[in-house]
Coordinates of C-alpha atoms and ligand atoms in Angstrom, one line a residue:
X38 CA 22.8 119.0 213.8
X39 CA 25.8 117.9 215.9
X40 CA 25.5 114.6 217.5
X41 CA 25.9 114.5 221.2
X42 CA 29.2 112.7 220.9
X43 CA 30.5 115.2 218.3
X44 CA 29.4 118.1 220.5
X45 CA 31.3 116.8 223.5
X46 CA 34.3 116.2 221.3
X47 CA 34.1 119.8 220.1
X48 CA 33.7 121.1 223.6
X49 CA 36.6 119.1 224.9
X50 CA 38.9 121.0 222.5
X51 CA 37.9 124.3 224.1
X52 CA 40.5 124.5 226.9
X53 CA 38.6 126.5 229.4
X54 CA 35.8 123.9 229.3
X55 CA 38.3 121.2 229.7
X56 CA 37.6 120.6 233.4
X57 CA 33.9 120.2 232.8
X58 CA 34.1 117.8 230.0
X59 CA 34.4 114.1 230.4
X60 CA 31.7 113.9 233.0
X61 CA 29.5 112.6 230.3
X62 CA 26.9 115.2 231.0
X63 CA 26.0 118.6 229.6
X64 CA 26.1 120.5 232.8
X65 CA 24.3 123.9 233.1
X66 CA 27.7 125.5 233.0
X67 CA 28.4 124.1 229.6
X68 CA 25.1 125.5 228.4
X69 CA 26.1 129.0 229.5
X70 CA 24.1 129.1 232.7
X71 CA 27.2 129.5 234.9
X72 CA 26.6 131.4 238.1
X73 CA 30.3 131.6 239.0
X74 CA 32.6 133.8 237.1
X75 CA 34.5 131.6 234.6
X76 CA 38.3 131.9 234.5
X77 CA 39.4 134.6 232.2
X78 CA 40.5 133.0 228.9
X79 CA 43.8 133.8 227.4
X80 CA 42.8 133.4 223.8
X81 CA 46.3 134.0 222.4
X82 CA 47.7 131.3 224.6
X83 CA 45.0 128.9 223.6
X84 CA 45.8 129.5 220.0
X85 CA 49.5 129.1 220.6
X86 CA 50.3 132.7 219.7
X87 CA 53.1 134.6 221.4
X88 CA 52.3 138.2 222.4
X89 CA 55.1 140.7 222.4
X90 CA 56.3 144.1 223.7
X91 CA 55.8 146.6 220.9
X92 CA 59.0 148.6 220.7
X93 CA 58.5 149.2 217.0
X94 CA 55.5 151.5 216.5
X95 CA 52.0 151.4 214.9
X96 CA 52.4 148.6 212.4
X97 CA 49.4 146.9 210.9
X98 CA 51.4 143.6 210.9
X99 CA 51.8 144.0 214.6
X100 CA 48.1 144.8 215.1
X101 CA 48.6 148.6 215.4
X102 CA 47.9 150.0 218.8
X103 CA 46.2 149.0 222.1
X104 CA 42.9 150.4 223.1
X105 CA 42.3 151.9 226.6
X106 CA 39.6 150.5 228.9
X107 CA 37.4 153.4 228.1
X108 CA 37.5 152.5 224.4
X109 CA 36.9 148.8 225.0
X110 CA 34.0 149.6 227.4
X111 CA 32.4 151.7 224.6
X112 CA 32.8 148.7 222.2
X113 CA 31.3 146.3 224.7
X114 CA 28.4 148.7 225.4
X115 CA 27.8 149.0 221.7
X116 CA 27.3 145.3 221.5
X117 CA 24.3 145.3 223.8
X118 CA 21.7 147.3 221.8
X119 CA 20.3 147.7 218.3
X120 CA 20.4 151.2 216.7
X121 CA 19.9 152.5 213.2
X122 CA 23.4 152.4 211.6
X123 CA 22.9 155.6 209.5
X124 CA 21.6 157.5 212.5
X125 CA 24.6 156.5 214.6
X126 CA 27.0 157.5 211.9
X127 CA 25.2 160.8 211.4
X128 CA 25.3 161.7 215.1
X129 CA 28.8 160.5 215.7
X130 CA 29.9 162.4 212.6
X131 CA 28.4 165.6 214.0
X132 CA 30.0 165.0 217.4
X133 CA 33.4 164.4 215.8
X134 CA 33.1 167.5 213.6
X135 CA 32.3 169.5 216.8
X136 CA 35.3 168.1 218.6
X137 CA 37.7 168.7 215.7
X138 CA 36.2 172.1 214.7
X139 CA 35.6 171.0 211.1
X140 CA 32.5 171.0 208.9
X141 CA 31.7 167.3 209.0
X142 CA 33.2 163.9 209.7
X143 CA 32.6 160.2 209.4
X144 CA 34.1 157.0 210.9
X145 CA 35.6 155.0 208.1
X146 CA 37.2 151.6 207.8
X147 CA 40.7 152.9 208.4
X148 CA 42.5 155.7 206.5
X149 CA 42.6 153.4 203.5
X150 CA 38.8 153.0 203.5
X151 CA 38.5 156.8 204.0
X152 CA 40.5 157.3 200.8
X153 CA 38.3 155.0 198.9
X154 CA 34.9 156.3 200.0
X155 CA 36.2 159.9 199.9
X156 CA 37.2 159.6 196.3
X157 CA 34.1 157.6 195.4
X158 CA 31.9 160.4 196.8
X159 CA 33.9 163.0 194.9
X160 CA 33.2 161.0 191.7
X161 CA 29.6 160.2 192.2
X162 CA 28.2 163.0 194.3
X163 CA 25.0 161.8 196.1
X164 CA 23.6 160.1 193.0
X165 CA 23.1 156.5 194.0
X166 CA 22.8 155.3 190.4
X167 CA 26.2 156.8 189.6
X168 CA 27.5 155.4 192.8
X169 CA 26.5 151.9 191.8
X170 CA 28.4 152.3 188.5
X171 CA 31.8 152.4 190.3
X172 CA 34.5 151.1 189.9
X173 CA 33.5 151.5 186.3
X174 CA 34.3 155.2 185.7
X175 CA 33.3 155.4 182.1
X176 CA 32.0 158.9 181.4
X177 CA 32.9 160.1 184.9
X178 CA 35.7 162.3 186.1
X179 CA 38.1 159.8 187.4
X180 CA 41.7 161.1 187.2
X181 CA 43.5 161.8 190.5
X182 CA 46.7 163.8 190.3
X183 CA 49.5 163.0 192.6
X184 CA 53.1 164.3 193.0
X185 CA 55.7 161.6 192.1
X186 CA 57.2 161.6 195.5
X187 CA 53.8 161.0 197.1
X188 CA 53.0 157.9 195.0
X189 CA 53.2 155.0 197.5
X190 CA 51.4 151.7 197.7
X191 CA 48.4 153.1 199.6
X192 CA 47.2 154.9 196.5
X193 CA 45.7 151.5 195.7
X194 CA 42.7 152.8 197.7
X195 CA 42.1 155.2 194.9
X196 CA 42.6 152.6 192.1
X197 CA 40.0 150.4 193.9
X198 CA 37.4 153.0 193.1
X199 CA 38.2 153.0 189.4
X200 CA 40.5 156.0 189.4
X201 CA 43.4 156.6 187.1
X202 CA 46.4 158.0 188.8
X203 CA 48.3 160.8 187.0
X204 CA 51.8 161.4 188.4
X205 CA 53.4 164.9 188.1
X206 CA 56.7 166.2 189.2
X207 CA 56.1 170.0 189.5
X208 CA 53.5 172.7 189.9
X209 CA 53.8 173.4 186.2
X210 CA 53.1 169.7 185.4
X211 CA 50.2 169.6 187.7
X212 CA 48.5 172.7 186.1
X213 CA 49.1 171.1 182.7
X214 CA 47.7 167.7 183.8
X215 CA 44.4 169.2 185.0
X216 CA 41.6 168.6 182.5
X217 CA 37.9 167.9 182.3
X218 CA 38.5 164.3 183.7
X219 CA 40.3 165.4 186.8
X220 CA 38.4 164.3 189.9
X221 CA 40.7 165.1 192.8
X222 CA 44.2 166.1 193.9
X223 CA 45.7 163.8 196.5
X224 CA 48.5 164.7 198.9
X225 CA 50.5 162.4 201.2
X226 CA 51.5 164.3 204.3
X227 CA 54.2 161.7 205.3
X228 CA 56.0 162.6 202.0
X229 CA 55.6 166.4 202.1
X230 CA 59.3 166.8 201.7
X231 CA 59.4 164.6 198.6
X232 CA 57.2 166.9 196.5
X233 CA 57.8 170.4 195.1
X234 CA 54.2 171.5 195.8
X235 CA 53.5 172.2 199.5
X236 CA 50.2 172.5 201.3
X237 CA 49.1 176.0 200.6
X238 CA 50.0 175.9 196.9
X239 CA 48.4 172.5 196.5
X240 CA 45.2 173.8 198.0
X241 CA 45.3 176.9 195.9
X242 CA 45.6 174.9 192.7
X243 CA 42.6 172.8 193.7
X244 CA 40.5 175.9 194.5
X245 CA 41.6 177.7 191.3
X246 CA 40.3 174.7 189.2
X247 CA 37.4 173.8 191.5
X248 CA 38.9 170.3 192.2
X249 CA 38.7 168.8 195.7
X250 CA 41.9 168.2 197.5
X251 CA 42.5 165.2 199.8
X252 CA 45.3 164.8 202.3
X253 CA 46.3 161.4 203.7
X254 CA 47.4 162.0 207.4
X255 CA 47.0 158.3 208.4
X256 CA 50.1 158.2 210.7
X257 CA 50.2 162.0 211.5
X258 CA 48.9 161.9 215.1
X259 CA 50.7 163.1 217.2
X260 CA 50.9 166.0 217.1
X261 CA 47.3 166.5 218.2
X262 CA 47.2 169.8 216.3
X263 CA 47.1 167.9 213.0
X264 CA 43.6 166.8 213.7
X265 CA 42.5 170.4 213.3
X266 CA 45.2 171.9 211.1
X267 CA 44.5 170.5 207.6
X268 CA 40.8 171.0 207.5
X269 CA 41.3 174.6 208.7
X270 CA 44.1 175.0 206.1
X271 CA 41.6 174.3 203.3
X272 CA 42.0 170.6 202.4
X273 CA 38.5 169.4 201.4
X274 CA 39.0 165.9 202.8
X275 CA 41.4 164.7 205.4
X276 CA 42.0 161.1 206.5
X277 CA 43.4 159.7 209.7
X278 CA 43.9 156.1 210.9
X279 CA 41.9 155.3 214.0
X280 CA 44.2 152.6 215.2
X281 CA 47.5 154.3 215.2
X282 CA 48.3 157.3 217.4
X283 CA 44.6 157.9 218.4
X284 CA 44.5 154.3 219.7
X285 CA 41.1 153.5 218.5
X286 CA 39.9 150.3 216.8
X287 CA 42.6 149.1 214.4
X288 CA 40.1 148.8 211.5
X289 CA 38.6 152.3 212.0
X290 CA 39.6 155.7 210.7
X291 CA 38.4 159.2 210.3
X292 CA 37.3 161.1 207.2
X293 CA 37.1 164.8 208.0
X294 CA 36.2 167.8 205.8
X295 CA 33.4 169.3 203.6
X296 CA 29.9 168.2 204.5
X297 CA 28.7 167.7 200.9
X298 CA 31.7 165.5 200.1
X299 CA 31.4 163.4 203.2
X300 CA 27.6 163.0 202.6
X301 CA 28.5 161.8 199.2
X302 CA 31.2 159.4 200.6
X303 CA 28.5 158.0 202.9
X304 CA 26.4 157.0 199.9
X305 CA 29.1 154.3 199.3
X306 CA 29.0 152.8 202.8
X307 CA 26.8 150.1 204.4
X308 CA 23.9 149.5 204.8
X309 CA 23.8 150.4 201.1
X310 CA 24.7 147.4 199.1
X311 CA 25.4 148.3 195.5
X312 CA 28.5 150.2 196.3
X313 CA 32.3 149.8 196.2
X314 CA 32.3 150.5 200.0
X315 CA 30.0 147.7 201.1
X316 CA 32.9 145.6 202.2
X317 CA 34.3 148.5 204.2
X318 CA 31.7 148.2 206.9
X319 CA 32.3 149.9 210.3
X320 CA 30.1 148.2 212.9
X321 CA 28.4 150.2 215.7
X322 CA 30.9 149.0 218.3
X323 CA 33.8 150.5 216.4
X324 CA 32.0 153.7 215.6
X325 CA 31.5 154.2 219.4
X326 CA 35.1 153.0 220.1
X327 CA 36.5 155.5 217.6
X328 CA 34.5 158.4 219.1
X329 CA 35.7 157.5 222.6
X330 CA 39.3 157.0 221.5
X331 CA 39.2 160.5 220.0
X332 CA 37.7 162.0 223.1
X333 CA 40.4 160.3 225.2
X334 CA 43.1 161.4 222.9
X335 CA 42.0 165.0 222.9
X336 CA 41.8 165.1 226.7
X337 CA 45.3 163.7 227.2
X338 CA 48.2 165.7 228.6
X339 CA 50.3 165.6 225.4
X340 CA 53.2 167.4 226.9
X341 CA 53.5 164.9 229.7
X342 CA 53.2 162.0 227.4
X343 CA 55.9 163.4 225.2
X344 CA 58.2 163.8 228.2
X345 CA 57.5 160.2 229.2
X346 CA 58.5 159.0 225.7
X347 CA 61.7 161.1 225.8
X348 CA 62.6 159.6 229.2
X349 CA 61.9 156.1 228.0
X350 CA 64.0 156.5 224.9
X351 CA 66.9 158.0 226.9
X352 CA 66.8 155.1 229.3
X353 CA 67.0 152.5 226.5
X354 CA 69.6 154.6 224.7
X355 CA 71.8 154.8 227.8
X356 CA 71.5 151.0 228.3
X357 CA 72.7 150.4 224.7
X358 CA 75.5 152.9 225.1
X359 CA 76.9 151.1 228.1
X360 CA 78.0 148.4 225.6
X361 CA 81.4 149.2 224.1
X362 CA 81.2 150.0 220.4
X363 CA 77.5 151.0 220.4
X364 CA 76.3 154.3 219.0
X365 CA 72.7 155.7 219.3
X366 CA 70.8 158.5 217.8
X367 CA 67.6 160.0 219.2
X368 CA 65.5 161.6 216.5
X369 CA 61.9 162.6 215.8
X370 CA 60.5 162.0 212.3
X371 CA 59.1 165.4 211.1
X372 CA 56.0 163.9 209.4
X373 CA 54.3 160.6 210.3
X374 CA 55.2 158.6 213.4
X375 CA 56.3 162.0 214.9
X376 CA 57.5 160.6 218.2
X377 CA 60.9 160.3 220.0
X378 CA 62.7 157.4 218.2
X379 CA 65.9 155.6 218.7
X380 CA 68.3 154.4 216.1
X381 CA 71.1 152.0 217.3
X382 CA 74.1 150.9 215.4
X383 CA 77.5 149.5 216.4
X384 CA 81.0 148.6 215.4
X385 CA 80.9 145.0 214.2
X386 CA 84.5 144.4 215.5
X387 CA 83.4 145.1 219.0
X388 CA 79.8 143.8 219.0
X389 CA 79.6 140.4 217.5
X390 CA 76.0 140.2 216.4
X391 CA 74.4 141.6 213.3
X392 CA 71.4 144.0 213.8
X393 CA 69.2 141.4 212.0
X394 CA 70.3 138.7 214.4
X395 CA 69.9 141.0 217.4
X396 CA 66.3 141.8 216.4
X397 CA 65.6 138.1 215.9
X398 CA 67.0 137.4 219.4
X399 CA 64.9 140.1 220.9
X400 CA 61.8 138.7 219.2
X401 CA 62.5 135.2 220.3
X402 CA 63.5 136.0 223.9
X403 CA 61.3 136.2 227.0
X404 CA 59.4 138.4 226.9
X405 CA 59.4 138.8 223.1
X406 CA 60.2 142.3 221.9
X407 CA 59.4 143.6 218.4
X408 CA 61.6 146.3 216.9
X409 CA 62.2 147.7 213.4
X410 CA 65.5 148.0 211.6
X411 CA 67.6 147.3 208.5
X412 CA 71.0 145.8 207.8
X413 CA 72.9 148.4 209.9
X414 CA 70.5 149.6 212.6
X415 CA 67.8 148.7 215.1
X416 CA 65.0 151.2 215.5
X417 CA 62.9 151.6 218.6
X418 CA 60.0 153.7 219.7
X419 CA 58.2 153.5 223.1
X420 CA 54.8 155.1 222.3
X421 CA 53.1 151.7 221.8
X422 CA 54.6 150.3 225.1
X423 CA 53.0 150.1 228.5
X424 CA 54.8 152.3 230.9
X425 CA 57.5 150.2 232.6
X426 CA 58.2 148.0 229.6
X427 CA 61.0 150.4 228.6
X428 CA 63.0 148.9 231.5
X429 CA 62.6 145.4 230.2
X430 CA 63.6 146.5 226.7
X431 CA 66.6 148.4 228.0
X432 CA 67.8 145.3 229.9
X433 CA 67.1 142.8 227.1
X434 CA 68.8 145.0 224.5
X435 CA 72.0 145.2 226.5
X436 CA 71.9 141.4 227.1
X437 CA 71.6 140.8 223.4
X438 CA 74.3 143.3 222.5
X439 CA 76.8 141.8 224.9
X440 CA 75.7 138.4 223.6
X441 CA 74.6 136.7 226.8
Ligands
PLP653 C1 48.7 153.4 207.8 C2 48.6 154.2 206.6 C3 47.5 154.1 205.8 C4 46.4 153.0 206.0 O1 45.7 153.3 207.2 P1 44.7 152.3 207.8 O2 44.1 153.1 208.9 O3 45.5 151.1 208.3 O4 43.7 152.0 206.8 C5 47.4 154.9 204.7 N1 48.3 155.8 204.4 C6 49.4 156.0 205.2 C7 50.4 157.0 204.8 C8 49.6 155.2 206.3 O5 50.7 155.3 207.1

C-alpha cells in the first residue's frame, strides 16, 4: 500500500493534478469524481516529447500514420464492453472478406505478425498439437522459398516461426529447390522488379506443386485496388499493414486469403497460449479500429486525395526551386509507398548547407519537420500530413535552403 504521503507525492508529479495537490486533502476530484471536464492533457508535452510534421511517410520509427476520429471512436467504443475475442475476430474477418471480396480475412498484429501466423498456419494446419511444437519444425514442412531480390529483413517474421529460408535466383532454381519440405513460397511486392519471377508465374509454380503462395503488400496501399488484386490473382495469403496507408492502428494489419489457411493461422493467435503467436495479440479495440479504418479508406475519394497530394508536392517543389541552385524531381514509386514524392538536391557551391544538415535543421526548427534523405538529397511526401501543413513545410524548407 502507498502511504498517504507517498500518494500525494506521486500525484504531485502528475502535472494536470498539480493545481489540486498541496491542499493537504484528497479531494473528490483527485479520486476521479470530478464533475467538471478536466483540462485536456497533452501527454507528449508532459513527457517532454516533441511532436513533428511528418513530411517523410509511413515509418514505424515515426509511429506510422494518424488515425481519423471515426477510427479512434471505434477504439474508445471497444474499450467499454466485454466480448468473446474469437467471436469478434470471426465476425470482423467475415466482414473484411466481404468488403475486400476475398474468401476470408483476419486482423493481425501488423503485416509482420500476419507473415508469422500465416506461415505458422501453413505449417501446422488446424492441429493444435502441431501448432504447439513451433518454432521447432522437426518433421514438419518448414522451407520457405524466396527470390534473392526479395530477401529483406522482414523475412525474420518467417524465421521466428522456425522456417528455413531458401533463396533462389530464377524460375529454374525455384523449381529445383522445391522438395517435400517446402512449406510456402513468399513474394515481396515492393521488390517485384528485383526478381525474375513475376506474379502469375509465381502463383502458377505454387499451384503446380500444391504449395501455398504468400505476398507481402505491407506498404502497398495506395492504390486501393491492391486490396482486391492479389487475392483475386490467386495468391493464397496476402498481408497489409494496418497502420500505413489504411491509417488504422499502427500495430494492426490484415491477413487476407484462403479460408482454411487463415483458420489455421488463427490457431496460433490469442486467447490460445501454447503458440508462437501468443505475443502477437490484437485487442478488441484495435480489431474494431482496423475494421473502421478499412471502411473509411474504401469510402474515400481516392482521385481527389491523389490530386491534393500532387498539389501539395508541387507547392513544396516550387518553394524549393525558388532558391538558386536547387533542383527537384517529382516521382511516384511504382511499388510500395506509391504516392507523389519529392526529391530535392542542389549545387553545393550555391546552397551552403548539406542535405543532412538541412534535414537536421528542419527537425530541430519550429515546428519540427521530419523528412527522409541521404547524402545528396532530401525526400518529402505529403500523404501523412494534415492539409495545410504543406505550406509550413514549403516555407521552412526555403528558409533552411537560403540559410536564414
Ligand atoms: C512495413 C512493412 C512490414 C511490417 O509491417 P507492420 O505492419 O509494421 O508489421 C513488412 N514488410 C514490408 C515490405 C513493410 O514495408
